[in-house]
């Protein structure tokens, strides 16, 4: 591995002061600390250190850097807190000041757990970390093992999904800042829930990105969302260390239990040691030191399980990855939508293959990509829990024209069929906020860019993005309209009423079954059979079986006990050996 592409292990790095900064592109750097300006002197490798710093700088002191002769104070690239937003001065934050109350928390392994994805700004009426704390009892009732927070690092504006942040180690102030974040993690652990933080290291947002002023954080080339991060060029060792230190910060200083790594296929890295493998090495070392499980989950568009293959077997050594094919198979089976990337999933057999093989596209031709896609999963050796699956998530809802959920289009029975397939599959299930009670609120794509030109570009980009999916341009919501954000907030008052309550009861029953039936957390891949003409699917889970009847005619299946039904209790048949009749549009979980 070249010296430029390998990040220096943290244990071997020189000790850095709290106001040191890497700025190899600058010939002069000054520290602006409260009302004072302090000259900085160059150190090794492009680093700068203050000539002198007063002792005992109070927590919350504002600071930033003056580069060259510029009089504009820039935020610290390694900032922990941005009280005034991403364009303003940073503030010191003492991560050790919080008194933790989670000493009894020993962590949680991903295998057998259920993940619950949420967006802090829309999950509760308050839209804050403390607002999430108030709803933890609800998550406990669902058997949630981990909450997965959409990105909370600093971004410009107030309302945003968080994927165009610019300061990867600063916690968004309107959510409650870093102190509020610590309170949330602490409360989750006391409730027996782990925390997975969604992080974005594949690009930087368009507003507030001052990193190129300091050093070569970016390189030539672009991915879907912006300029490429410099992982393998001149100066890449410090850029990689910047990412690695951010990763370790979440896990160490905030007691986070795992990270969801956004769109890792957009990380362009030709180094001998890929950044993802290096992440796995350092996180495993920290896990050993902390003596608790730490989990890395990749979002990848590649359908390639090299990401989660152990390093000793030639993989990168991450713990799990998303399987979008599961979502597509379930979505098409229940809704019948076949536009865009849904087209290849029209046969019910596509969902059957995902249940058997992990991916549908495992080297098969993808009509959306107009090329073969994916690689086969070694189902004999890989545990199925390494694939994280869902019937709904922020992307698949929010990237629709209106952000409409499937609850708007499906019956209660069909929604519970989706829950049965997700929570009854051999994979790691993930729920999306409000899914569990068929929330009537959409989850739209929303932004609050202060810059008019950026707001216009975002809106126009959404229209262009939807062309391939065939959406009506007139239905595409304006992400800058405050009403788009407001409409996406959950309405908690509806959760215990009418059909919402019935759906919620179904999710809670399935959560209970996952804890009491070992077959439902068995990591062996399932055995699915499909009747394409009758639109029927069976998934065998040891002594249990899931039967989903998406056709119109009643279906008689063998059963000695019905553990779960999406509708009224199925009618018992007089057939010998025990059987039940599953009406069209329904599903059951039975003991055979």
JSON list of C-alpha atoms in Angstrom, two decimals, residues 9-158:
[
{"chain": "A", "resi": 9, "resn": "UNK", "atom": "CA", "xyz": [-3.35, 4.08, 12.74]},
{"chain": "A", "resi": 10, "resn": "UNK", "atom": "CA", "xyz": [-4.58, 6.33, 15.54]},
{"chain": "A", "resi": 11, "resn": "UNK", "atom": "CA", "xyz": [-2.23, 4.73, 18.07]},
{"chain": "A", "resi": 12, "resn": "UNK", "atom": "CA", "xyz": [0.79, 5.69, 15.95]},
{"chain": "A", "resi": 13, "resn": "UNK", "atom": "CA", "xyz": [-0.20, 9.30, 15.25]},
{"chain": "A", "resi": 14, "resn": "UNK", "atom": "CA", "xyz": [1.37, 12.27, 17.01]},
{"chain": "A", "resi": 15, "resn": "UNK", "atom": "CA", "xyz": [-0.80, 13.71, 19.77]},
{"chain": "A", "resi": 16, "resn": "UNK", "atom": "CA", "xyz": [-2.89, 16.57, 18.39]},
{"chain": "A", "resi": 17, "resn": "UNK", "atom": "CA", "xyz": [-4.12, 19.51, 20.41]},
{"chain": "A", "resi": 18, "resn": "UNK", "atom": "CA", "xyz": [-7.81, 20.52, 20.46]},
{"chain": "A", "resi": 19, "resn": "UNK", "atom": "CA", "xyz": [-7.14, 23.45, 18.13]},
{"chain": "A", "resi": 20, "resn": "UNK", "atom": "CA", "xyz": [-4.67, 21.82, 15.74]},
{"chain": "A", "resi": 21, "resn": "UNK", "atom": "CA", "xyz": [-5.83, 21.81, 12.12]},
{"chain": "A", "resi": 22, "resn": "UNK", "atom": "CA", "xyz": [-4.70, 20.09, 8.93]},
{"chain": "A", "resi": 23, "resn": "UNK", "atom": "CA", "xyz": [-4.31, 22.83, 6.32]},
{"chain": "A", "resi": 24, "resn": "UNK", "atom": "CA", "xyz": [-1.57, 21.88, 3.83]},
{"chain": "A", "resi": 25, "resn": "UNK", "atom": "CA", "xyz": [-2.91, 24.29, 1.23]},
{"chain": "A", "resi": 26, "resn": "UNK", "atom": "CA", "xyz": [-2.31, 27.34, 3.42]},
{"chain": "A", "resi": 27, "resn": "UNK", "atom": "CA", "xyz": [0.79, 29.48, 3.92]},
{"chain": "A", "resi": 28, "resn": "UNK", "atom": "CA", "xyz": [-0.68, 31.18, 6.97]},
{"chain": "A", "resi": 29, "resn": "UNK", "atom": "CA", "xyz": [-3.25, 30.04, 9.55]},
{"chain": "A", "resi": 30, "resn": "UNK", "atom": "CA", "xyz": [-4.56, 31.84, 12.61]},
{"chain": "A", "resi": 31, "resn": "UNK", "atom": "CA", "xyz": [-6.86, 30.64, 15.35]},
{"chain": "A", "resi": 32, "resn": "UNK", "atom": "CA", "xyz": [-9.76, 32.91, 16.23]},
{"chain": "A", "resi": 33, "resn": "UNK", "atom": "CA", "xyz": [-10.64, 31.94, 19.81]},
{"chain": "A", "resi": 34, "resn": "UNK", "atom": "CA", "xyz": [-13.46, 33.93, 21.41]},
{"chain": "A", "resi": 35, "resn": "UNK", "atom": "CA", "xyz": [-12.26, 37.54, 21.13]},
{"chain": "A", "resi": 36, "resn": "UNK", "atom": "CA", "xyz": [-8.59, 36.68, 20.54]},
{"chain": "A", "resi": 37, "resn": "UNK", "atom": "CA", "xyz": [-6.61, 35.85, 17.41]},
{"chain": "A", "resi": 38, "resn": "UNK", "atom": "CA", "xyz": [-3.68, 33.49, 17.89]},
{"chain": "A", "resi": 39, "resn": "UNK", "atom": "CA", "xyz": [-0.95, 32.85, 15.32]},
{"chain": "A", "resi": 40, "resn": "UNK", "atom": "CA", "xyz": [-0.42, 29.21, 14.37]},
{"chain": "A", "resi": 41, "resn": "UNK", "atom": "CA", "xyz": [2.84, 27.54, 13.44]},
{"chain": "A", "resi": 42, "resn": "UNK", "atom": "CA", "xyz": [3.32, 24.76, 10.89]},
{"chain": "A", "resi": 43, "resn": "UNK", "atom": "CA", "xyz": [3.87, 21.23, 12.17]},
{"chain": "A", "resi": 44, "resn": "UNK", "atom": "CA", "xyz": [4.54, 17.95, 10.40]},
{"chain": "A", "resi": 45, "resn": "UNK", "atom": "CA", "xyz": [2.50, 16.76, 7.43]},
{"chain": "A", "resi": 46, "resn": "UNK", "atom": "CA", "xyz": [0.62, 19.98, 6.72]},
{"chain": "A", "resi": 47, "resn": "UNK", "atom": "CA", "xyz": [-0.68, 20.41, 10.26]},
{"chain": "A", "resi": 48, "resn": "UNK", "atom": "CA", "xyz": [-0.80, 23.72, 12.11]},
{"chain": "A", "resi": 49, "resn": "UNK", "atom": "CA", "xyz": [-0.77, 24.26, 15.87]},
{"chain": "A", "resi": 50, "resn": "UNK", "atom": "CA", "xyz": [-1.43, 27.42, 17.91]},
{"chain": "A", "resi": 51, "resn": "UNK", "atom": "CA", "xyz": [1.68, 29.24, 19.09]},
{"chain": "A", "resi": 52, "resn": "UNK", "atom": "CA", "xyz": [-0.06, 29.53, 22.48]},
{"chain": "A", "resi": 53, "resn": "UNK", "atom": "CA", "xyz": [-3.49, 28.76, 23.91]},
{"chain": "A", "resi": 54, "resn": "UNK", "atom": "CA", "xyz": [-4.77, 29.91, 27.29]},
{"chain": "A", "resi": 55, "resn": "UNK", "atom": "CA", "xyz": [-5.37, 27.11, 29.78]},
{"chain": "A", "resi": 56, "resn": "UNK", "atom": "CA", "xyz": [-8.87, 26.09, 30.75]},
{"chain": "A", "resi": 57, "resn": "UNK", "atom": "CA", "xyz": [-10.84, 27.24, 27.70]},
{"chain": "A", "resi": 58, "resn": "UNK", "atom": "CA", "xyz": [-14.51, 27.08, 28.85]},
{"chain": "A", "resi": 59, "resn": "UNK", "atom": "CA", "xyz": [-16.83, 24.57, 27.20]},
{"chain": "A", "resi": 60, "resn": "UNK", "atom": "CA", "xyz": [-18.89, 26.26, 24.50]},
{"chain": "A", "resi": 61, "resn": "UNK", "atom": "CA", "xyz": [-16.21, 28.80, 23.57]},
{"chain": "A", "resi": 62, "resn": "UNK", "atom": "CA", "xyz": [-16.54, 29.94, 19.95]},
{"chain": "A", "resi": 63, "resn": "UNK", "atom": "CA", "xyz": [-13.59, 29.49, 17.63]},
{"chain": "A", "resi": 64, "resn": "UNK", "atom": "CA", "xyz": [-12.56, 29.06, 14.03]},
{"chain": "A", "resi": 65, "resn": "UNK", "atom": "CA", "xyz": [-9.68, 29.57, 11.61]},
{"chain": "A", "resi": 66, "resn": "UNK", "atom": "CA", "xyz": [-8.43, 32.41, 9.45]},
{"chain": "A", "resi": 67, "resn": "UNK", "atom": "CA", "xyz": [-6.70, 31.11, 6.33]},
{"chain": "A", "resi": 68, "resn": "UNK", "atom": "CA", "xyz": [-4.08, 33.24, 4.61]},
{"chain": "A", "resi": 69, "resn": "UNK", "atom": "CA", "xyz": [-5.08, 36.89, 4.61]},
{"chain": "A", "resi": 70, "resn": "UNK", "atom": "CA", "xyz": [-8.81, 36.15, 4.51]},
{"chain": "A", "resi": 71, "resn": "UNK", "atom": "CA", "xyz": [-10.74, 37.87, 7.31]},
{"chain": "A", "resi": 72, "resn": "UNK", "atom": "CA", "xyz": [-13.61, 35.36, 7.27]},
{"chain": "A", "resi": 73, "resn": "UNK", "atom": "CA", "xyz": [-13.48, 32.90, 10.17]},
{"chain": "A", "resi": 74, "resn": "UNK", "atom": "CA", "xyz": [-14.10, 29.34, 8.95]},
{"chain": "A", "resi": 75, "resn": "UNK", "atom": "CA", "xyz": [-15.44, 26.49, 11.09]},
{"chain": "A", "resi": 76, "resn": "UNK", "atom": "CA", "xyz": [-13.14, 23.71, 12.26]},
{"chain": "A", "resi": 77, "resn": "UNK", "atom": "CA", "xyz": [-13.18, 20.72, 9.85]},
{"chain": "A", "resi": 78, "resn": "UNK", "atom": "CA", "xyz": [-13.27, 18.48, 12.96]},
{"chain": "A", "resi": 79, "resn": "UNK", "atom": "CA", "xyz": [-15.90, 20.58, 14.72]},
{"chain": "A", "resi": 80, "resn": "UNK", "atom": "CA", "xyz": [-18.13, 18.87, 17.28]},
{"chain": "A", "resi": 81, "resn": "UNK", "atom": "CA", "xyz": [-20.64, 21.71, 17.54]},
{"chain": "A", "resi": 82, "resn": "UNK", "atom": "CA", "xyz": [-21.98, 24.47, 15.25]},
{"chain": "A", "resi": 83, "resn": "UNK", "atom": "CA", "xyz": [-24.36, 26.62, 17.32]},
{"chain": "A", "resi": 84, "resn": "UNK", "atom": "CA", "xyz": [-24.94, 29.12, 14.51]},
{"chain": "A", "resi": 85, "resn": "UNK", "atom": "CA", "xyz": [-24.95, 26.72, 11.58]},
{"chain": "A", "resi": 86, "resn": "UNK", "atom": "CA", "xyz": [-22.38, 25.36, 9.14]},
{"chain": "A", "resi": 87, "resn": "UNK", "atom": "CA", "xyz": [-21.21, 28.79, 7.89]},
{"chain": "A", "resi": 88, "resn": "UNK", "atom": "CA", "xyz": [-20.49, 30.12, 11.35]},
{"chain": "A", "resi": 89, "resn": "UNK", "atom": "CA", "xyz": [-17.86, 29.62, 14.03]},
{"chain": "A", "resi": 90, "resn": "UNK", "atom": "CA", "xyz": [-17.46, 26.30, 15.78]},
{"chain": "A", "resi": 91, "resn": "UNK", "atom": "CA", "xyz": [-17.82, 25.87, 19.54]},
{"chain": "A", "resi": 92, "resn": "UNK", "atom": "CA", "xyz": [-15.79, 23.71, 21.88]},
{"chain": "A", "resi": 93, "resn": "UNK", "atom": "CA", "xyz": [-17.56, 20.65, 23.24]},
{"chain": "A", "resi": 94, "resn": "UNK", "atom": "CA", "xyz": [-16.38, 18.46, 26.08]},
{"chain": "A", "resi": 95, "resn": "UNK", "atom": "CA", "xyz": [-17.66, 14.98, 25.24]},
{"chain": "A", "resi": 96, "resn": "UNK", "atom": "CA", "xyz": [-16.51, 13.76, 28.64]},
{"chain": "A", "resi": 97, "resn": "UNK", "atom": "CA", "xyz": [-18.72, 16.16, 30.59]},
{"chain": "A", "resi": 98, "resn": "UNK", "atom": "CA", "xyz": [-21.83, 13.98, 30.25]},
{"chain": "A", "resi": 99, "resn": "UNK", "atom": "CA", "xyz": [-22.51, 11.66, 33.18]},
{"chain": "A", "resi": 100, "resn": "UNK", "atom": "CA", "xyz": [-23.44, 8.38, 31.53]},
{"chain": "A", "resi": 101, "resn": "UNK", "atom": "CA", "xyz": [-26.04, 6.13, 33.12]},
{"chain": "A", "resi": 102, "resn": "UNK", "atom": "CA", "xyz": [-25.59, 3.14, 30.82]},
{"chain": "A", "resi": 103, "resn": "UNK", "atom": "CA", "xyz": [-22.88, 1.30, 32.74]},
{"chain": "A", "resi": 104, "resn": "UNK", "atom": "CA", "xyz": [-25.05, -1.82, 32.68]},
{"chain": "A", "resi": 105, "resn": "UNK", "atom": "CA", "xyz": [-25.30, -1.73, 28.88]},
{"chain": "A", "resi": 106, "resn": "UNK", "atom": "CA", "xyz": [-23.15, -4.48, 27.36]},
{"chain": "A", "resi": 107, "resn": "UNK", "atom": "CA", "xyz": [-24.24, -3.91, 23.79]},
{"chain": "A", "resi": 108, "resn": "UNK", "atom": "CA", "xyz": [-26.40, -5.91, 21.42]},
{"chain": "A", "resi": 109, "resn": "UNK", "atom": "CA", "xyz": [-25.52, -8.12, 18.50]},
{"chain": "A", "resi": 110, "resn": "UNK", "atom": "CA", "xyz": [-27.27, -7.53, 15.19]},
{"chain": "A", "resi": 111, "resn": "UNK", "atom": "CA", "xyz": [-28.21, -11.18, 14.68]},
{"chain": "A", "resi": 112, "resn": "UNK", "atom": "CA", "xyz": [-31.81, -11.70, 15.78]},
{"chain": "A", "resi": 113, "resn": "UNK", "atom": "CA", "xyz": [-32.52, -7.99, 16.29]},
{"chain": "A", "resi": 114, "resn": "UNK", "atom": "CA", "xyz": [-35.06, -5.70, 14.63]},
{"chain": "A", "resi": 115, "resn": "UNK", "atom": "CA", "xyz": [-33.99, -2.21, 13.45]},
{"chain": "A", "resi": 116, "resn": "UNK", "atom": "CA", "xyz": [-36.29, 0.83, 13.50]},
{"chain": "A", "resi": 117, "resn": "UNK", "atom": "CA", "xyz": [-35.29, 3.67, 11.16]},
{"chain": "A", "resi": 118, "resn": "UNK", "atom": "CA", "xyz": [-36.35, 7.18, 12.09]},
{"chain": "A", "resi": 119, "resn": "UNK", "atom": "CA", "xyz": [-35.81, 10.81, 11.15]},
{"chain": "A", "resi": 120, "resn": "UNK", "atom": "CA", "xyz": [-35.31, 12.93, 14.25]},
{"chain": "A", "resi": 121, "resn": "UNK", "atom": "CA", "xyz": [-37.02, 16.02, 12.83]},
{"chain": "A", "resi": 122, "resn": "UNK", "atom": "CA", "xyz": [-40.29, 14.29, 11.90]},
{"chain": "A", "resi": 123, "resn": "UNK", "atom": "CA", "xyz": [-40.52, 11.41, 14.39]},
{"chain": "A", "resi": 124, "resn": "UNK", "atom": "CA", "xyz": [-41.91, 13.47, 17.27]},
{"chain": "A", "resi": 125, "resn": "UNK", "atom": "CA", "xyz": [-43.83, 16.76, 17.58]},
{"chain": "A", "resi": 126, "resn": "UNK", "atom": "CA", "xyz": [-40.73, 18.38, 19.07]},
{"chain": "A", "resi": 127, "resn": "UNK", "atom": "CA", "xyz": [-38.46, 17.18, 16.27]},
{"chain": "A", "resi": 128, "resn": "UNK", "atom": "CA", "xyz": [-35.54, 16.74, 18.67]},
{"chain": "A", "resi": 129, "resn": "UNK", "atom": "CA", "xyz": [-33.47, 14.04, 20.35]},
{"chain": "A", "resi": 130, "resn": "UNK", "atom": "CA", "xyz": [-35.46, 14.56, 23.56]},
{"chain": "A", "resi": 131, "resn": "UNK", "atom": "CA", "xyz": [-38.63, 14.08, 21.53]},
{"chain": "A", "resi": 132, "resn": "UNK", "atom": "CA", "xyz": [-37.38, 10.64, 20.50]},
{"chain": "A", "resi": 133, "resn": "UNK", "atom": "CA", "xyz": [-36.66, 9.78, 24.14]},
{"chain": "A", "resi": 134, "resn": "UNK", "atom": "CA", "xyz": [-40.33, 10.39, 24.97]},
{"chain": "A", "resi": 135, "resn": "UNK", "atom": "CA", "xyz": [-41.37, 7.61, 22.54]},
{"chain": "A", "resi": 136, "resn": "UNK", "atom": "CA", "xyz": [-38.94, 4.88, 23.55]},
{"chain": "A", "resi": 137, "resn": "UNK", "atom": "CA", "xyz": [-41.65, 2.88, 25.37]},
{"chain": "A", "resi": 138, "resn": "UNK", "atom": "CA", "xyz": [-43.43, 2.54, 22.04]},
{"chain": "A", "resi": 139, "resn": "UNK", "atom": "CA", "xyz": [-40.31, 1.12, 20.42]},
{"chain": "A", "resi": 140, "resn": "UNK", "atom": "CA", "xyz": [-39.85, -1.32, 23.29]},
{"chain": "A", "resi": 141, "resn": "UNK", "atom": "CA", "xyz": [-43.41, -2.58, 22.67]},
{"chain": "A", "resi": 142, "resn": "UNK", "atom": "CA", "xyz": [-42.37, -3.40, 19.10]},
{"chain": "A", "resi": 143, "resn": "UNK", "atom": "CA", "xyz": [-39.40, -5.49, 20.20]},
{"chain": "A", "resi": 144, "resn": "UNK", "atom": "CA", "xyz": [-36.99, -3.00, 18.60]},
{"chain": "A", "resi": 145, "resn": "UNK", "atom": "CA", "xyz": [-33.34, -3.93, 19.15]},
{"chain": "A", "resi": 146, "resn": "UNK", "atom": "CA", "xyz": [-31.81, -0.88, 17.46]},
{"chain": "A", "resi": 147, "resn": "UNK", "atom": "CA", "xyz": [-32.98, 2.55, 16.43]},
{"chain": "A", "resi": 148, "resn": "UNK", "atom": "CA", "xyz": [-31.29, 3.73, 13.26]},
{"chain": "A", "resi": 149, "resn": "UNK", "atom": "CA", "xyz": [-31.12, 7.51, 13.09]},
{"chain": "A", "resi": 150, "resn": "UNK", "atom": "CA", "xyz": [-31.01, 9.17, 9.70]},
{"chain": "A", "resi": 151, "resn": "UNK", "atom": "CA", "xyz": [-27.94, 11.49, 9.50]},
{"chain": "A", "resi": 152, "resn": "UNK", "atom": "CA", "xyz": [-27.69, 14.00, 12.33]},
{"chain": "A", "resi": 153, "resn": "UNK", "atom": "CA", "xyz": [-24.39, 15.67, 11.42]},
{"chain": "A", "resi": 154, "resn": "UNK", "atom": "CA", "xyz": [-24.42, 19.38, 10.66]},
{"chain": "A", "resi": 155, "resn": "UNK", "atom": "CA", "xyz": [-26.11, 20.60, 7.47]},
{"chain": "A", "resi": 156, "resn": "UNK", "atom": "CA", "xyz": [-27.21, 24.00, 6.23]},
{"chain": "A", "resi": 157, "resn": "UNK", "atom": "CA", "xyz": [-30.74, 25.05, 7.06]},
{"chain": "A", "resi": 158, "resn": "UNK", "atom": "CA", "xyz": [-33.11, 23.63, 9.68]}
]
